[in-house]
PDB file of C-alpha atoms in Angstrom:
ATOM      1  CA  UNK A   1       0.802  13.988  31.353  1.00  0.00           C
ATOM      2  CA  UNK A   2       2.693  11.727  28.951  1.00  0.00           C
ATOM      3  CA  UNK A   3       4.365  13.177  25.831  1.00  0.00           C
ATOM      4  CA  UNK A   4       2.315  13.073  22.611  1.00  0.00           C
ATOM      5  CA  UNK A   5       4.782  10.729  20.873  1.00  0.00           C
ATOM      6  CA  UNK A   6       4.503   8.161  23.679  1.00  0.00           C
ATOM      7  CA  UNK A   7       0.706   8.382  23.625  1.00  0.00           C
ATOM      8  CA  UNK A   8       0.694   8.070  19.838  1.00  0.00           C
ATOM      9  CA  UNK A   9       2.909   4.973  19.909  1.00  0.00           C
ATOM     10  CA  UNK A  10       0.697   3.423  22.587  1.00  0.00           C
ATOM     11  CA  UNK A  11      -2.469   3.958  20.520  1.00  0.00           C
ATOM     12  CA  UNK A  12      -0.841   2.775  17.289  1.00  0.00           C
ATOM     13  CA  UNK A  13       0.154  -0.400  19.135  1.00  0.00           C
ATOM     14  CA  UNK A  14      -3.470  -0.799  20.274  1.00  0.00           C
ATOM     15  CA  UNK A  15      -4.725  -0.282  16.710  1.00  0.00           C
ATOM     16  CA  UNK A  16      -2.361  -2.963  15.420  1.00  0.00           C
ATOM     17  CA  UNK A  17      -3.312  -5.327  18.258  1.00  0.00           C
ATOM     18  CA  UNK A  18      -7.025  -4.718  17.586  1.00  0.00           C
ATOM     19  CA  UNK A  19      -6.574  -5.433  13.852  1.00  0.00           C
ATOM     20  CA  UNK A  20      -4.887  -8.756  14.556  1.00  0.00           C
ATOM     21  CA  UNK A  21      -7.255  -9.697  17.391  1.00  0.00           C
ATOM     22  CA  UNK A  22     -10.321 -10.514  15.301  1.00  0.00           C
ATOM     23  CA  UNK A  23     -12.449  -8.663  17.868  1.00  0.00           C
ATOM     24  CA  UNK A  24     -14.843  -5.817  17.230  1.00  0.00           C
ATOM     25  CA  UNK A  25     -13.578  -2.398  18.271  1.00  0.00           C
ATOM     26  CA  UNK A  26     -16.007  -2.326  21.198  1.00  0.00           C
ATOM     27  CA  UNK A  27     -15.030  -5.810  22.406  1.00  0.00           C
ATOM     28  CA  UNK A  28     -11.313  -5.000  22.179  1.00  0.00           C
ATOM     29  CA  UNK A  29     -11.823  -1.762  24.114  1.00  0.00           C
ATOM     30  CA  UNK A  30     -13.865  -3.491  26.811  1.00  0.00           C
ATOM     31  CA  UNK A  31     -11.163  -6.145  27.167  1.00  0.00           C
ATOM     32  CA  UNK A  32      -8.436  -3.499  27.527  1.00  0.00           C
ATOM     33  CA  UNK A  33     -10.511  -0.875  29.382  1.00  0.00           C
ATOM     34  CA  UNK A  34     -10.130   1.669  26.585  1.00  0.00           C
ATOM     35  CA  UNK A  35     -12.441   4.262  25.089  1.00  0.00           C
ATOM     36  CA  UNK A  36     -13.909   2.953  21.833  1.00  0.00           C
ATOM     37  CA  UNK A  37     -14.159   6.551  20.569  1.00  0.00           C
ATOM     38  CA  UNK A  38     -10.427   7.052  21.097  1.00  0.00           C
ATOM     39  CA  UNK A  39      -9.620   3.782  19.364  1.00  0.00           C
ATOM     40  CA  UNK A  40     -11.786   4.819  16.392  1.00  0.00           C
ATOM     41  CA  UNK A  41      -9.968   8.167  16.312  1.00  0.00           C
ATOM     42  CA  UNK A  42      -6.556   6.490  16.190  1.00  0.00           C
ATOM     43  CA  UNK A  43      -7.716   3.969  13.597  1.00  0.00           C
ATOM     44  CA  UNK A  44      -8.564   6.923  11.350  1.00  0.00           C
ATOM     45  CA  UNK A  45      -5.614   9.145  12.196  1.00  0.00           C
ATOM     46  CA  UNK A  46      -2.976   7.225  14.070  1.00  0.00           C
ATOM     47  CA  UNK A  47      -1.016   5.255  11.512  1.00  0.00           C
ATOM     48  CA  UNK A  48       1.557   7.647  10.038  1.00  0.00           C
ATOM     49  CA  UNK A  49       2.250   5.542   6.968  1.00  0.00           C
ATOM     50  CA  UNK A  50      -0.447   3.310   5.411  1.00  0.00           C
ATOM     51  CA  UNK A  51       2.305   1.413   3.585  1.00  0.00           C
ATOM     52  CA  UNK A  52       3.353  -0.006   6.967  1.00  0.00           C
ATOM     53  CA  UNK A  53       0.041  -1.852   7.289  1.00  0.00           C
ATOM     54  CA  UNK A  54       0.269  -5.531   6.442  1.00  0.00           C
ATOM     55  CA  UNK A  55      -1.051  -6.506   3.029  1.00  0.00           C
ATOM     56  CA  UNK A  56      -3.561  -9.316   3.269  1.00  0.00           C
ATOM     57  CA  UNK A  57      -4.783 -11.222   0.227  1.00  0.00           C
ATOM     58  CA  UNK A  58      -7.987 -13.169   0.579  1.00  0.00           C
ATOM     59  CA  UNK A  59      -8.819 -15.978  -1.881  1.00  0.00           C
ATOM     60  CA  UNK A  60     -12.102 -15.416  -3.681  1.00  0.00           C
ATOM     61  CA  UNK A  61     -14.087 -17.819  -5.846  1.00  0.00           C
ATOM     62  CA  UNK A  62     -16.382 -16.304  -8.480  1.00  0.00           C
ATOM     63  CA  UNK A  63     -19.472 -18.218  -9.471  1.00  0.00           C
ATOM     64  CA  UNK A  64     -20.007 -16.267 -12.676  1.00  0.00           C
ATOM     65  CA  UNK A  65     -18.176 -13.395 -14.270  1.00  0.00           C
ATOM     66  CA  UNK A  66     -20.299 -11.004 -16.333  1.00  0.00           C
ATOM     67  CA  UNK A  67     -18.301  -8.752 -18.651  1.00  0.00           C
ATOM     68  CA  UNK A  68     -19.312  -5.638 -16.697  1.00  0.00           C
ATOM     69  CA  UNK A  69     -17.907  -6.804 -13.349  1.00  0.00           C
ATOM     70  CA  UNK A  70     -14.968  -4.871 -11.956  1.00  0.00           C
ATOM     71  CA  UNK A  71     -12.443  -5.818  -9.339  1.00  0.00           C
ATOM     72  CA  UNK A  72     -12.391  -3.101  -6.702  1.00  0.00           C
ATOM     73  CA  UNK A  73      -9.441  -2.861  -4.316  1.00  0.00           C
ATOM     74  CA  UNK A  74      -9.934  -0.659  -1.252  1.00  0.00           C
ATOM     75  CA  UNK A  75      -7.157   0.269   1.151  1.00  0.00           C
ATOM     76  CA  UNK A  76      -7.614   1.133   4.820  1.00  0.00           C
ATOM     77  CA  UNK A  77      -6.169   4.603   4.142  1.00  0.00           C
ATOM     78  CA  UNK A  78      -9.120   5.408   1.858  1.00  0.00           C
ATOM     79  CA  UNK A  79      -7.896   4.958  -1.718  1.00  0.00           C
ATOM     80  CA  UNK A  80      -9.506   2.520  -4.116  1.00  0.00           C
ATOM     81  CA  UNK A  81      -8.587   1.053  -7.488  1.00  0.00           C
ATOM     82  CA  UNK A  82     -11.116  -0.353  -9.990  1.00  0.00           C
ATOM     83  CA  UNK A  83      -9.820  -2.919 -12.468  1.00  0.00           C
ATOM     84  CA  UNK A  84     -11.611  -4.950 -15.122  1.00  0.00           C
ATOM     85  CA  UNK A  85     -12.460  -8.501 -14.090  1.00  0.00           C
ATOM     86  CA  UNK A  86     -10.323  -9.728 -16.979  1.00  0.00           C
ATOM     87  CA  UNK A  87      -7.094  -8.476 -15.376  1.00  0.00           C
ATOM     88  CA  UNK A  88      -4.364 -11.109 -15.413  1.00  0.00           C
ATOM     89  CA  UNK A  89      -3.724 -12.549 -11.919  1.00  0.00           C
ATOM     90  CA  UNK A  90       0.064 -12.464 -12.404  1.00  0.00           C
ATOM     91  CA  UNK A  91      -0.071  -8.771 -13.339  1.00  0.00           C
ATOM     92  CA  UNK A  92      -2.249  -7.997 -10.322  1.00  0.00           C
ATOM     93  CA  UNK A  93       0.105  -9.908  -8.000  1.00  0.00           C
ATOM     94  CA  UNK A  94       3.065  -7.932  -9.350  1.00  0.00           C
ATOM     95  CA  UNK A  95       1.166  -4.660  -8.871  1.00  0.00           C
ATOM     96  CA  UNK A  96       0.382  -5.543  -5.254  1.00  0.00           C
ATOM     97  CA  UNK A  97       3.984  -6.575  -4.562  1.00  0.00           C
ATOM     98  CA  UNK A  98       5.152  -3.219  -5.932  1.00  0.00           C
ATOM     99  CA  UNK A  99       2.861  -1.353  -3.557  1.00  0.00           C
ATOM    100  CA  UNK A 100       4.423  -2.786  -0.407  1.00  0.00           C
TER     101      UNK A 100
END
């Protein structure tokens, strides 16, 4: 039986490869002959430091902006941050840079 640290590194590598693959978890597991339940387990538990995950910004175009709309940022580790829609883009960019 392989040591836990080797197994952990192997699964963390699979999680990272799955994230960059664009495949569903099931499709990735079928392609690599892995258990989808184990992959899901390591997605939840396996990454020791969420700050190591790559930060990806996605451009968004708003069609209308009611005053009550909030910007909600959700991280893969589970935390979320609600900001008013009027937040300055430069301030938000600086906040995100500081989180890396």
